[in-house]
Every structure is written in structure tokens, then in C-alpha cells.
Short mmCIF file of C-alpha atoms in Angstrom, two decimals:
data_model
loop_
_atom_site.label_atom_id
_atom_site.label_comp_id
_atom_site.label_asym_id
_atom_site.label_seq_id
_atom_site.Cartn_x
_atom_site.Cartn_y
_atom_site.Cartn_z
CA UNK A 1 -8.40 10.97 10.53
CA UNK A 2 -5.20 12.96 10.11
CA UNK A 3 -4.64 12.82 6.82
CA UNK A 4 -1.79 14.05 4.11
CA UNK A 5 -2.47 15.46 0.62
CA UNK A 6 1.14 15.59 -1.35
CA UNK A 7 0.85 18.58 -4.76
CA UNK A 8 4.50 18.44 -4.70
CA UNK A 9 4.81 20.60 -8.15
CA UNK A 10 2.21 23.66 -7.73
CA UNK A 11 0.96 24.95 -4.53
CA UNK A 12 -3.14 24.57 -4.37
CA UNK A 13 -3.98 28.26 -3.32
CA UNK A 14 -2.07 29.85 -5.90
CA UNK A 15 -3.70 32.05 -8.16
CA UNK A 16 -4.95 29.84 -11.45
CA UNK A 17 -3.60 30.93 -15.18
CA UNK A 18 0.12 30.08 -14.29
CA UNK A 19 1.90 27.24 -15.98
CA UNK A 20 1.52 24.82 -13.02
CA UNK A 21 -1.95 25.77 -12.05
CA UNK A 22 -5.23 24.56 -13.31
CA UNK A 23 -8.18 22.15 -12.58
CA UNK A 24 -5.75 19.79 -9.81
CA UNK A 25 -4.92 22.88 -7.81
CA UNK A 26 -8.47 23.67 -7.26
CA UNK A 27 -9.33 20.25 -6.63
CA UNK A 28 -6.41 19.46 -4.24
CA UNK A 29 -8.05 22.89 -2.33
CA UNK A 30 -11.55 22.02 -2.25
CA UNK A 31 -11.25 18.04 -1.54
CA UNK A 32 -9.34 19.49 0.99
CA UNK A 33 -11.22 22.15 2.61
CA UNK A 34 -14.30 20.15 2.38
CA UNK A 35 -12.80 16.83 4.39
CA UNK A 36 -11.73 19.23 7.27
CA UNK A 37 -15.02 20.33 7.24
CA UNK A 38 -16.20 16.97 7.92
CA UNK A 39 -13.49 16.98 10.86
CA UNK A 40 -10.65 15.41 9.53
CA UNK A 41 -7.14 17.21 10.33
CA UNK A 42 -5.77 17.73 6.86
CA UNK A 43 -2.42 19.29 5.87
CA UNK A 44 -1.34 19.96 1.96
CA UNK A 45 2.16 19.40 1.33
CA UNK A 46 3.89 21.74 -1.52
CA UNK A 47 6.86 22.42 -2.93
CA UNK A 48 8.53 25.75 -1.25
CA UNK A 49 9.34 28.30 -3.95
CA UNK A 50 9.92 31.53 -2.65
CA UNK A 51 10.66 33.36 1.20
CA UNK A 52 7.04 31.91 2.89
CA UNK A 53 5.84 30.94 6.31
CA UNK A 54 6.27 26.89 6.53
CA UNK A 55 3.00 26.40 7.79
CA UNK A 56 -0.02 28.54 7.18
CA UNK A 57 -3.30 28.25 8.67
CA UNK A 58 -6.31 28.12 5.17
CA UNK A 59 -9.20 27.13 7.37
CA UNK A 60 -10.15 24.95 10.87
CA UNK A 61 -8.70 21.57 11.03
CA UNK A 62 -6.65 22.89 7.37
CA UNK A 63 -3.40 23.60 7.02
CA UNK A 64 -0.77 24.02 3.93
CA UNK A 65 2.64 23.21 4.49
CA UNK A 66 5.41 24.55 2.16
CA UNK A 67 8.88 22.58 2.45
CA UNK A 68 12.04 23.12 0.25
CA UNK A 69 13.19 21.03 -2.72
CA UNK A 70 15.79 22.07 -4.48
CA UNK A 71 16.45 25.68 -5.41
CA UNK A 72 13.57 28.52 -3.36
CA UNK A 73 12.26 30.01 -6.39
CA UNK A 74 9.72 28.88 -8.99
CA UNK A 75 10.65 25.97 -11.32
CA UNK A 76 8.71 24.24 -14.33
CA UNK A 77 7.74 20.94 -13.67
CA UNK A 78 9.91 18.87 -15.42
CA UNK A 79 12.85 20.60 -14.00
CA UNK A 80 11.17 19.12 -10.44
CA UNK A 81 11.78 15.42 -11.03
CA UNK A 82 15.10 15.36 -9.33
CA UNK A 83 14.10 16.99 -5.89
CA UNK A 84 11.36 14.69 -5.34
CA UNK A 85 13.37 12.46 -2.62
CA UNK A 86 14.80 15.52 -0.94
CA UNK A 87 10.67 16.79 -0.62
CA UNK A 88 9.97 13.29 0.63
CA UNK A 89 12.45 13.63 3.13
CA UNK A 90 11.28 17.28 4.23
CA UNK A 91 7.84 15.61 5.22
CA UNK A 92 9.43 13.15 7.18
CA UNK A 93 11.20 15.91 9.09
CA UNK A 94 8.32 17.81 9.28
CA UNK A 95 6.20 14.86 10.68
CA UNK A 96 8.92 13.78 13.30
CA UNK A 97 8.99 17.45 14.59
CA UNK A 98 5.75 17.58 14.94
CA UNK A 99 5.61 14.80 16.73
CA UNK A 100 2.77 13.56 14.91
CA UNK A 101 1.88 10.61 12.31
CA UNK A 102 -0.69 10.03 9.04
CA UNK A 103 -3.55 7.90 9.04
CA UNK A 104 -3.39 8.17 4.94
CA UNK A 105 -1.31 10.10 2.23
CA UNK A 106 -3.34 11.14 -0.67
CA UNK A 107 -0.64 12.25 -3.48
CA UNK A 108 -1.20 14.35 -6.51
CA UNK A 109 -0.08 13.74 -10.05
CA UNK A 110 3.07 11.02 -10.77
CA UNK A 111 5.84 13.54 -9.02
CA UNK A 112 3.76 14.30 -6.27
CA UNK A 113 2.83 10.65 -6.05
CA UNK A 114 6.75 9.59 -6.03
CA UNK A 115 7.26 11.09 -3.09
CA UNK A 116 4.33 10.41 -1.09
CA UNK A 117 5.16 7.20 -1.88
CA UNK A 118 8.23 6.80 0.69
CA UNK A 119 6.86 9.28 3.16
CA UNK A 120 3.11 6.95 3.15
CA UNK A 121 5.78 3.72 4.11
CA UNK A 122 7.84 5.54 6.53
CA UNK A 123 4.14 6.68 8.45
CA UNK A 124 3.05 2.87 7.75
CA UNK A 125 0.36 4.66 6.32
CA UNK A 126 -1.78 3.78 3.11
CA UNK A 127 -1.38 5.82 0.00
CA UNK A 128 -3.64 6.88 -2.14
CA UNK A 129 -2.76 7.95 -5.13
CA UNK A 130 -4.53 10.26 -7.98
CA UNK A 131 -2.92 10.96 -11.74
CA UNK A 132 -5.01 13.41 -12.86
CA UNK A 133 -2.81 13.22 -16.28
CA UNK A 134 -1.30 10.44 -18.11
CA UNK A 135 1.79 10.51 -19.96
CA UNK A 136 1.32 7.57 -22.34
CA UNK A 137 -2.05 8.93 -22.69
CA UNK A 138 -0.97 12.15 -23.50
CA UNK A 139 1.51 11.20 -25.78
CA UNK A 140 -1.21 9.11 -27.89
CA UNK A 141 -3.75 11.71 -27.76
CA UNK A 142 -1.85 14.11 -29.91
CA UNK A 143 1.14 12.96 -32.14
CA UNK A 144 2.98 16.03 -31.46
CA UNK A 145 3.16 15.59 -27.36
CA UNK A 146 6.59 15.03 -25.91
CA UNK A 147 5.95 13.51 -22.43
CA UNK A 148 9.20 11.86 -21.44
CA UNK A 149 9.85 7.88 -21.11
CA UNK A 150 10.73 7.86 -17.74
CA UNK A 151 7.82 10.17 -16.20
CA UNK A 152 5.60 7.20 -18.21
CA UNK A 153 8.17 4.08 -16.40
CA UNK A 154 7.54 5.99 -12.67
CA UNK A 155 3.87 6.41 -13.63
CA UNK A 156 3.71 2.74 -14.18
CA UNK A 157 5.68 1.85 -11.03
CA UNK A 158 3.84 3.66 -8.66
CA UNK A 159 0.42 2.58 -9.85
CA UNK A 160 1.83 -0.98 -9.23
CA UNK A 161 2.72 -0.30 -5.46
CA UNK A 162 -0.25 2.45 -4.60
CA UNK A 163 -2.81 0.91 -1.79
CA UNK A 164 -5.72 2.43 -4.25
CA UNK A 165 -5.48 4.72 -7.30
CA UNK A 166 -8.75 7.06 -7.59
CA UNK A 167 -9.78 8.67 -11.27
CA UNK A 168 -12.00 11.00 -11.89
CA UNK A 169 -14.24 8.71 -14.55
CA UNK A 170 -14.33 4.75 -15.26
CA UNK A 171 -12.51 5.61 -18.57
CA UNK A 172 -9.59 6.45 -16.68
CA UNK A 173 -9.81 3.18 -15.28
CA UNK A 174 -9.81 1.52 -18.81
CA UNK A 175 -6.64 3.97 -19.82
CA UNK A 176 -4.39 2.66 -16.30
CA UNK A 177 -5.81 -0.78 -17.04
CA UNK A 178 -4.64 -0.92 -20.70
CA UNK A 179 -1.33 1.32 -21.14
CA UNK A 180 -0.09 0.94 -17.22
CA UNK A 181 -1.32 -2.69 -16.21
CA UNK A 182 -2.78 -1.25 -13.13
CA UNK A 183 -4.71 -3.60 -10.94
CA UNK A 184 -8.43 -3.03 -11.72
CA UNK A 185 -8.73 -4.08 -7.97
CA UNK A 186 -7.25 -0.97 -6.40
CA UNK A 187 -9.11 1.22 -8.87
CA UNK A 188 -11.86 3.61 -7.34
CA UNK A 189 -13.52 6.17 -9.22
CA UNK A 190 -14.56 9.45 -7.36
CA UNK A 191 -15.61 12.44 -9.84
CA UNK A 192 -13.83 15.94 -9.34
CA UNK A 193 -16.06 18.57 -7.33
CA UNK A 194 -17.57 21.93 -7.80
CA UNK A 195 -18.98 24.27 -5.61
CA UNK A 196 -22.48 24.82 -6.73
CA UNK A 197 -22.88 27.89 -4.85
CA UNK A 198 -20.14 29.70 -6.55
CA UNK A 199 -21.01 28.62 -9.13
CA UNK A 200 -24.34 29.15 -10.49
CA UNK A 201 -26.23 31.29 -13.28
CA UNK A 202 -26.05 34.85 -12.97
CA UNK A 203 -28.20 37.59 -15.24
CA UNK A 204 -26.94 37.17 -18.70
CA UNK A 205 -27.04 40.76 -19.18
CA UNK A 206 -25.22 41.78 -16.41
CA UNK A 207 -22.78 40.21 -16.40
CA UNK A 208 -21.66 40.70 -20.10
CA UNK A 209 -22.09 44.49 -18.73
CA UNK A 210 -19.62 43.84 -16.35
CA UNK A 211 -17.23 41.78 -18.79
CA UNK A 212 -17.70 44.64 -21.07
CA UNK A 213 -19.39 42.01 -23.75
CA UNK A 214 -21.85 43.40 -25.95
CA UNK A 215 -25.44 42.50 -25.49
CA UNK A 216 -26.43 41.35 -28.67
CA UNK A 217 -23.25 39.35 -29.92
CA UNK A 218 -23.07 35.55 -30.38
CA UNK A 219 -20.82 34.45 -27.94
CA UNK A 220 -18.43 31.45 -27.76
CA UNK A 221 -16.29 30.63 -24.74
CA UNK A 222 -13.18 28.62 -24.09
CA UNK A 223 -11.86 28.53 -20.66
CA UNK A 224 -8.31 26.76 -19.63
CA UNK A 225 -4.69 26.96 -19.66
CA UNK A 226 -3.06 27.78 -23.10
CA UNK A 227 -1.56 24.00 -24.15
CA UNK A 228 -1.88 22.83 -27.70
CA UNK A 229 -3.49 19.88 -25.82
CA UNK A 230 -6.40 22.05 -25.12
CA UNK A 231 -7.46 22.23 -29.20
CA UNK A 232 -8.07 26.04 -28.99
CA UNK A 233 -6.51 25.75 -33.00
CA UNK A 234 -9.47 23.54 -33.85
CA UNK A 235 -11.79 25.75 -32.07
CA UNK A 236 -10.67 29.19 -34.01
CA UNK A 237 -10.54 26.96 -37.70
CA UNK A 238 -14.27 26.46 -36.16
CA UNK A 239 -15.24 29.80 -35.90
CA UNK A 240 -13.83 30.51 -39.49
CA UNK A 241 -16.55 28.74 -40.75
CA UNK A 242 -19.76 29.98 -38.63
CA UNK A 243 -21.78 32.26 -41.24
CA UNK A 244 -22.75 34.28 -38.81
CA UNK A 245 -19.66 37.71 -38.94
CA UNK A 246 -20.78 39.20 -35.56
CA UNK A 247 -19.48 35.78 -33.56
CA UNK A 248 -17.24 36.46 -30.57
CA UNK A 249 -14.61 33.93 -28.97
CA UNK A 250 -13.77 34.27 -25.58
CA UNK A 251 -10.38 32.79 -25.19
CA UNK A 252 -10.15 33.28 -20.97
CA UNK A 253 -7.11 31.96 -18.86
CA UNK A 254 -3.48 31.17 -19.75
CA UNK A 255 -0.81 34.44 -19.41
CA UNK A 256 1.82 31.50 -19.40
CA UNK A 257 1.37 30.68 -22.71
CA UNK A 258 2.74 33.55 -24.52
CA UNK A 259 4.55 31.83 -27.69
CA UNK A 260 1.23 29.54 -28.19
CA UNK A 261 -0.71 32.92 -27.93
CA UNK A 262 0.87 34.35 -30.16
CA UNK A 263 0.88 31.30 -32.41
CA UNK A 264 -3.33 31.60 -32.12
CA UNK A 265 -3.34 35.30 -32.64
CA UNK A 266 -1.68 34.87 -35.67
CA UNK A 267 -4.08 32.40 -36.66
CA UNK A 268 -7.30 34.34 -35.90
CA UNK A 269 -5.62 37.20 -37.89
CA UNK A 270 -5.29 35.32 -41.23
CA UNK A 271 -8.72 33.79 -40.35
CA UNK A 272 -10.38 37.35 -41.00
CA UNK A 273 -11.00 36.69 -37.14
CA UNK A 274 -9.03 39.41 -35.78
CA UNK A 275 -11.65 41.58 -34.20
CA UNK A 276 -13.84 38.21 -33.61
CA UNK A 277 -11.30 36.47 -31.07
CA UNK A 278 -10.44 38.07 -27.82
CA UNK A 279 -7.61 36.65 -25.48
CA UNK A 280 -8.50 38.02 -21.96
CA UNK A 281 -5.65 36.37 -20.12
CA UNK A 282 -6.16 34.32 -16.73
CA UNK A 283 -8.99 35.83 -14.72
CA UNK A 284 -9.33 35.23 -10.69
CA UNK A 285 -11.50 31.69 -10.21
CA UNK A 286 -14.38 33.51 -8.58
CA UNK A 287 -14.96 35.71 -11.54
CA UNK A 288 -15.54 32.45 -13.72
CA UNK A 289 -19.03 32.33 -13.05
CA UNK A 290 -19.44 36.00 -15.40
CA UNK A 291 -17.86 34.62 -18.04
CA UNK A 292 -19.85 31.27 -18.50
CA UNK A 293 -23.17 33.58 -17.36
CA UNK A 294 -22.03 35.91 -20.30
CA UNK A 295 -21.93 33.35 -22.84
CA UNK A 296 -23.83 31.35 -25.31
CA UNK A 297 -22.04 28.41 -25.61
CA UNK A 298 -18.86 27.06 -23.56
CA UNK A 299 -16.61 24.91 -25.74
CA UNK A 300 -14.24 21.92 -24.59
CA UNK A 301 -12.04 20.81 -27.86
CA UNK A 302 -9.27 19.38 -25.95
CA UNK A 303 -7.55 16.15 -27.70
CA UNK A 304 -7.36 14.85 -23.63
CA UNK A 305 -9.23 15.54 -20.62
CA UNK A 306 -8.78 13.48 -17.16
CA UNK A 307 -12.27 15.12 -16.40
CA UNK A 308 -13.18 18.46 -17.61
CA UNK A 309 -13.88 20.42 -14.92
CA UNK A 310 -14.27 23.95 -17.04
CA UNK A 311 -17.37 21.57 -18.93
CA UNK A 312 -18.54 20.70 -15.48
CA UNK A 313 -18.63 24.69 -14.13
CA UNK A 314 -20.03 25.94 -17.12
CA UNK A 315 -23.18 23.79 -16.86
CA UNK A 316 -23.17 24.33 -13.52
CA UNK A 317 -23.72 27.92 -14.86
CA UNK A 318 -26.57 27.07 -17.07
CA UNK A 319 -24.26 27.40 -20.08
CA UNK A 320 -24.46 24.64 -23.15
CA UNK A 321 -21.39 22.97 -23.90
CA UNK A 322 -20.11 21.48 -27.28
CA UNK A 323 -16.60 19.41 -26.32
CA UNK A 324 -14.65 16.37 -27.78
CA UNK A 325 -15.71 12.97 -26.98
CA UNK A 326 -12.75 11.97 -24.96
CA UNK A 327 -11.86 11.50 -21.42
CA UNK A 328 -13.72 12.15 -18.75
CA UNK A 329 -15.69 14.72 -20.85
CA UNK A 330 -18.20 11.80 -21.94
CA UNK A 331 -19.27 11.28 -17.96
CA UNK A 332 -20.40 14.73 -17.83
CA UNK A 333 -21.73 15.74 -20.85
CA UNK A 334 -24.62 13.97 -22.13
CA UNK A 335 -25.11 14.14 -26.31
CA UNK A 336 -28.47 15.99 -27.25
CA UNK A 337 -29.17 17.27 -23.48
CA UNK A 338 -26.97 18.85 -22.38
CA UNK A 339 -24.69 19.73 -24.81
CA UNK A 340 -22.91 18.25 -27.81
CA UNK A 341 -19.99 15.36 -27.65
CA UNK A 342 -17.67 15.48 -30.87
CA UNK A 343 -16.24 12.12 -31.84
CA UNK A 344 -13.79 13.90 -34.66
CA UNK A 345 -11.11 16.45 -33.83
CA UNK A 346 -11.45 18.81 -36.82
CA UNK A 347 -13.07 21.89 -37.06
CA UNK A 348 -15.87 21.52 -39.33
CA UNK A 349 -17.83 19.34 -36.92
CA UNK A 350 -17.35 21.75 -33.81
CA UNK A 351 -18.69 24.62 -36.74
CA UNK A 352 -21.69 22.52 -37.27
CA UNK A 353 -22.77 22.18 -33.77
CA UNK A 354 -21.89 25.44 -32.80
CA UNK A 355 -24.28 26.96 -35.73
CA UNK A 356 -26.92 24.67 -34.76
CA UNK A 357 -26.91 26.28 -30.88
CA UNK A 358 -26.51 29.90 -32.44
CA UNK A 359 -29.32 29.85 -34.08
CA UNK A 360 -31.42 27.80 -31.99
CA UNK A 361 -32.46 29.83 -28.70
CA UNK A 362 -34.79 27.70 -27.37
CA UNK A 363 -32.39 24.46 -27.64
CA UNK A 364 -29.88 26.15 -25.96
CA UNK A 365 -32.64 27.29 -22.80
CA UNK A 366 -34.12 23.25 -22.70
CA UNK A 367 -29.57 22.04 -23.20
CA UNK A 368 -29.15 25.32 -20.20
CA UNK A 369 -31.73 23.92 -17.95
CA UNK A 370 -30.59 20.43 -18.17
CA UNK A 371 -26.45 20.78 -17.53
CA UNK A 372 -27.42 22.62 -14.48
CA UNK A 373 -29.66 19.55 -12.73
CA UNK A 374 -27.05 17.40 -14.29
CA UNK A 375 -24.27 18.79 -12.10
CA UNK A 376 -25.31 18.16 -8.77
CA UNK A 377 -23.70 14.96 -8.44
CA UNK A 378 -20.63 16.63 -8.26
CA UNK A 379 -21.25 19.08 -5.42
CA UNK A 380 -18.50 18.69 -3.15
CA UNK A 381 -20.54 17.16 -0.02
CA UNK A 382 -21.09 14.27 -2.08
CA UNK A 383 -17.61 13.88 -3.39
CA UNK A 384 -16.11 14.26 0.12
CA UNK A 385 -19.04 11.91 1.53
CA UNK A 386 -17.68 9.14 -1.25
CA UNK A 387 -13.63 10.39 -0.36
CA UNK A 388 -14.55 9.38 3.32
CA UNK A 389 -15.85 6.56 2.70
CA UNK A 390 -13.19 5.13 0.82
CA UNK A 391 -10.42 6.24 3.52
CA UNK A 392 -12.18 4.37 5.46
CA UNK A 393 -12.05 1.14 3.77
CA UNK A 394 -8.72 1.81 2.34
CA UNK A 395 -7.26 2.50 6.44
CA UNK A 396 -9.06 -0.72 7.66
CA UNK A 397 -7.94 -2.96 5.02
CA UNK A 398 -4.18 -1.57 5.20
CA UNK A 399 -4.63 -2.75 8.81
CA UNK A 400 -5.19 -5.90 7.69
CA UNK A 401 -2.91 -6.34 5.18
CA UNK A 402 -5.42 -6.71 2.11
CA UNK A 403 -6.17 -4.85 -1.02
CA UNK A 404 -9.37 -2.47 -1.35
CA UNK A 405 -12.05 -4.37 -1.87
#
């Protein structure tokens, strides 16, 4: 198949920490990478935001493609919105020059998804379409969350009109059925990916001699982008309350997020937690495996999550996780085996579970050896073998006019 993967808003190979880059750029990369390992001619459209070569070789039968939109330098998302039909139009271009057409468009998130939309009809190709976040979701997961009412109109829109929407868990599909009226039909579910080998447990030890950790500290770690979506203000109030004083927090990822840093480091401070909380800043996505090697415990207290990948990678690690029952986080993390689910977000629940793994070394070995057999479902040879498959289906029955069966 030739196929096209649209991550209009952040480019997939771009270092993680920024404000546009997370968990869907290294999914976009490694779906990616894996299906042209399995011989498929992929290219990944992005956004252009700087003086770079249009087209740049990341592997055999892999290519990313960078095409303007708007002004050539870095934007935040929601400034993006109106340049979507101009990027939509740059494909096009790029597709007649090449002289070549799509067998299927795969789009990214709901601006990536509006224009892959266009360019999948102009190719007479199907399109496949993947959230990853939901605005009306979102907006009811937290009170305080601002997504706008027309990202949450175009969301609805294109899930009406995609050939088949793919989420990462079947709550998803209860989430697009309910707020979006999505067509439970054209709903597939596919889990995110992870690449075992990477990432794997490493010597406790040393790697906390590496990180500079000290050996015999409690340690707590929360891995992500700095949003107050991602509950790191429950997860401090948490660590307030442990008894033990010689608890340390690992706060690892986020350098955009320098007022809500702030905000936290204030926090920690009138917590007493001063020398107890460290923010490290965003750290290069090979070097995660150190950090969930170094630590006791990997906590997840977001008030949303599409899937959880960091949950996913640290018990892929061998590290126990305690995370919020929401999202796609209850697919992944099983209650009492390998980890903890909390149904409340508040602190003093997190604090509870969190002392009980503390203090419990042997739990946390039997919860460490069970999240890393229970992650091998999502090694990305299965996840492209189940990918294929459906572009298979999804290409034959857009040849025959018919929804996905």
C-alpha cells in the first residue's frame, strides 16, 4: 500500500517535552516506521515551521514530508486552525508532482484530520481517522478546561464523514458514541504501541547512579507534559501526606510549561516539599527507560487519558503504577496486579496507595513482574499486524462503496 499519515500540528520526529509534542508524536513515528517495515510506502505529512528540506528520508520505504501553512516558524496549535485548507492543498500539490496517488490517509488529531479529510476525497482514497484527544471530553473531565466550541463542532463533523475512526481503548468508543454520535459501525479499536526492546528493565542501581538518584530514597515518578490536565497538583498534595520525610518526586518532561511550573514549585514549597520534589525538565525519549528503572513507583493522576502510554512504558520497565481510573488507563492497568486504579481525583487516595507500595517491597516485585508480561500486547508487531489488517478491509470495502464491517 502507499499510504498517508497527516500530524498536521507537530512534526513526529521532533524532540518530545515541547508544547506540541507528546505520546501522538511518538505514535505517529513508530506506527509509521513499523508499517514500512512490513513494506508499505509510507510518507508523514507535517506542518513546515522553519527553513527544512521538503522531503527527508527517516528509514526504507519512510519518508516525512514538511509543507507550508501559514507563516514558516513555530505556532501553538490553536493559532493552526485557519491554515488547515492551505496544508490540504500543499498535499495535493505535493501528490500531483509526484505523480503519485494514496491507497489510504490516516490523519492525526481533529486539525490534522480536517485536512486529510479533502486531500483522502481528492485521492478517492479512504480516510482513517484517529483523535487521540477529545474536546468535549476534555472540557468535562476538568471544569476548568477551555477547549473551544468549534474545535468540538469539526470534531463532530469529521467523525460523521471518516471511512473508520480508530481509538486507542473501547472506552473511547463509548466517549465518540455518547458526546459525538459517531457511528459505532466505523469504530475500530487498535491500542497505542511500545517498543519493548527500548524499553525494558534496567539495574535499579545503576541507573539511579546515572540519574544521580540516591540509592536508598523512596522514589515516586511522574512522566508527561506539564498541563493541569495531567493532575501533577493532586500528585504533590499526595506526597504531603506520605509519613515517610525521605520521599522523592520525580517530576520528568515539560520545559514548555514554565508558568504551571512555577505554579507547582510554589506548591511543593509551602508543602514543606521543597527539597522532596525535583522538576528535571524534558529528557530525550531513549533515556526514559532510567528513569522508570530508577524508580519505585510511576504515577498517572491525569483527570483524562486517550491511553496512557507513560503507564504503558513504565510497566514495560518493570515499574508499578498507581493512576486514575479514567480513559484508556483502565485497559492497561489492572487493579491489585499490576498496579493501582484510583476512582477519586483527590490526593488522599493516591497517598494511601502510594504508602501501601512504599512500604511493601515484595508487592511491588510480584505488581513489577506482572506489568511487564502484561505489556506485550502492545509491542508494535502486533499493533502494526492489527493496523494492516484493518487497511485492508477498510481499502476493499471503500472499493465497494460500504462501511467497515
Amino acid at each position: 500500500m502507499r499510504i498517508a499519515q497527516v500530524s498536521y500540528h507537530t512534526n513526529p520526529v521532533a524532540p518530545l517535552g515541547g508544547r506540541q509534542t507528546g505520546g501522538m508524536n511518538v505514535y505517529v513515528h513508530e506506527l509509521s516506521r513499523e508499517l514500512a517495515r512490513r513494506g508499505h510506502q509510507v510518507d508523514i505529512f507535517t506542518r513546515l515551521d522553519g527553513e527544512r528540506p521538503e522531503v527527508t528520508a527517516l528509514a526504507p520505504n519512510l519518508r516525512l514530508v514538511q509543507l507550508p501553512a501559514g507563516p514558516p516558524a513555530p505556532l501553538e496549535k490553536e493559532l493552526l486552525a485557519p491554515f488547515v485548507p492551505a496544508f490540504a492543498a500543499e498535499m495535493s500539490r505535493f501528490a500531483a508532482d509526484e505523480g503519485q496517488s494514496y491507497d489510504l490517509v490516516h490523519s492525526h488529531y481533529w486539525q490534522g484530520i480536517a485536512a486529510g479529510e479533502p486531500f483522502a476525497r481528492a485521492q478517492d482514497a479512504p480516510h482513517l481517522v484517529m483523535f487521540h484527544t477529545l474536546g468535549e471530553v476534555k472540557n468535562r473531565a476538568r471544569i476548568s478546561e477551555e477547549e473551544p466550541g468549534e474545535r468540538i463542532r469539526r470534531e463532530r463533523e469529521l467523525a460523521a464523514t471518516a471511512d473508520a475512526i480508530i481509538s486507542a481503548c473501547a472506552h473511547e468508543h463509548d466517549l465518540l458514541a455518547r458526546y459525538y454520535d459517531a457511528d459505532p459501525a466505523r469504530m475500530v479499536s487498535i491500542p497505542c504501541g511500545i517498543d519493548t526492546d527500548l524499553f525494558r528493565p534496567r539495574d535499579r542501581e545503576e541507573s539511579r547512579r546515572a540519574l544521580g538518584i540516591e540509592q536508598d530514597r523512596p522514589v515516586l515518578l511522574w512522566v508527561g507534559r506539564l498541563e493541569k490536565l495531567k493532575g501533577v497538583d493532586i500528585l504533590i498534595d499526595a506526597v504531603a501526606q506520605l509519613e515517610d520525610p525521605e520521599v522523592l518526586l520525580l517530576v520528568v518532561g515539560g520545559e514548555h510549561g514554565h508558568e504551571l511550573r512555577g505554579e507547582l514549585e510554589e506548591q511543593a514549597r509551602a508543602a514543606g516539599l521543597a527539597g522532596s520534589v525535583r522538576f528535571t525538565g524534558a529528557v530525550p525519549h531513549e533515556d526514559l527507560p532510567d528513569w522508570y528503572s530508577a524508580a519505585d513507583v510511576c504515577v498517572v493522576p491525569s483527570y483524562y487519558e486517550s491511553f496512557g502510554l507513560v503507564a504503558v512504558e513504565a510497566m514495560a520497565c518493570g515499574t508499578p503504577v498507581v493512576a486514575s481510573r479514567v480513559g484508556g488507563l483502565v485497559s492497561t492497568v489492572t487493579d491489585g496486579v499490576n498496579g493501582f486504579l484510583i476512582p477519586w481525583r483527590c490526593p488522599e487516595p493516591f497517598a494511601e496507595k502510594l504508602e501501601v507500595l512504599i512500604r511493601n517491597p515484595e508487592l511491588r516485585a510480584n505488581f513489577a513482574r506482572s506489568a511487564r508480561d502484561s505489556v506485550q500486547r502492545f509491542r508494535w508487531d502486533e499493533v502494526g499486524r492489527g493496523m494492516d489488517e484493518l487497511y485492508g478491509d477498510v481499502i476493499a470495502a471503500h472499493a465497494r462503496k460500504e462501511p467497515v464491517a
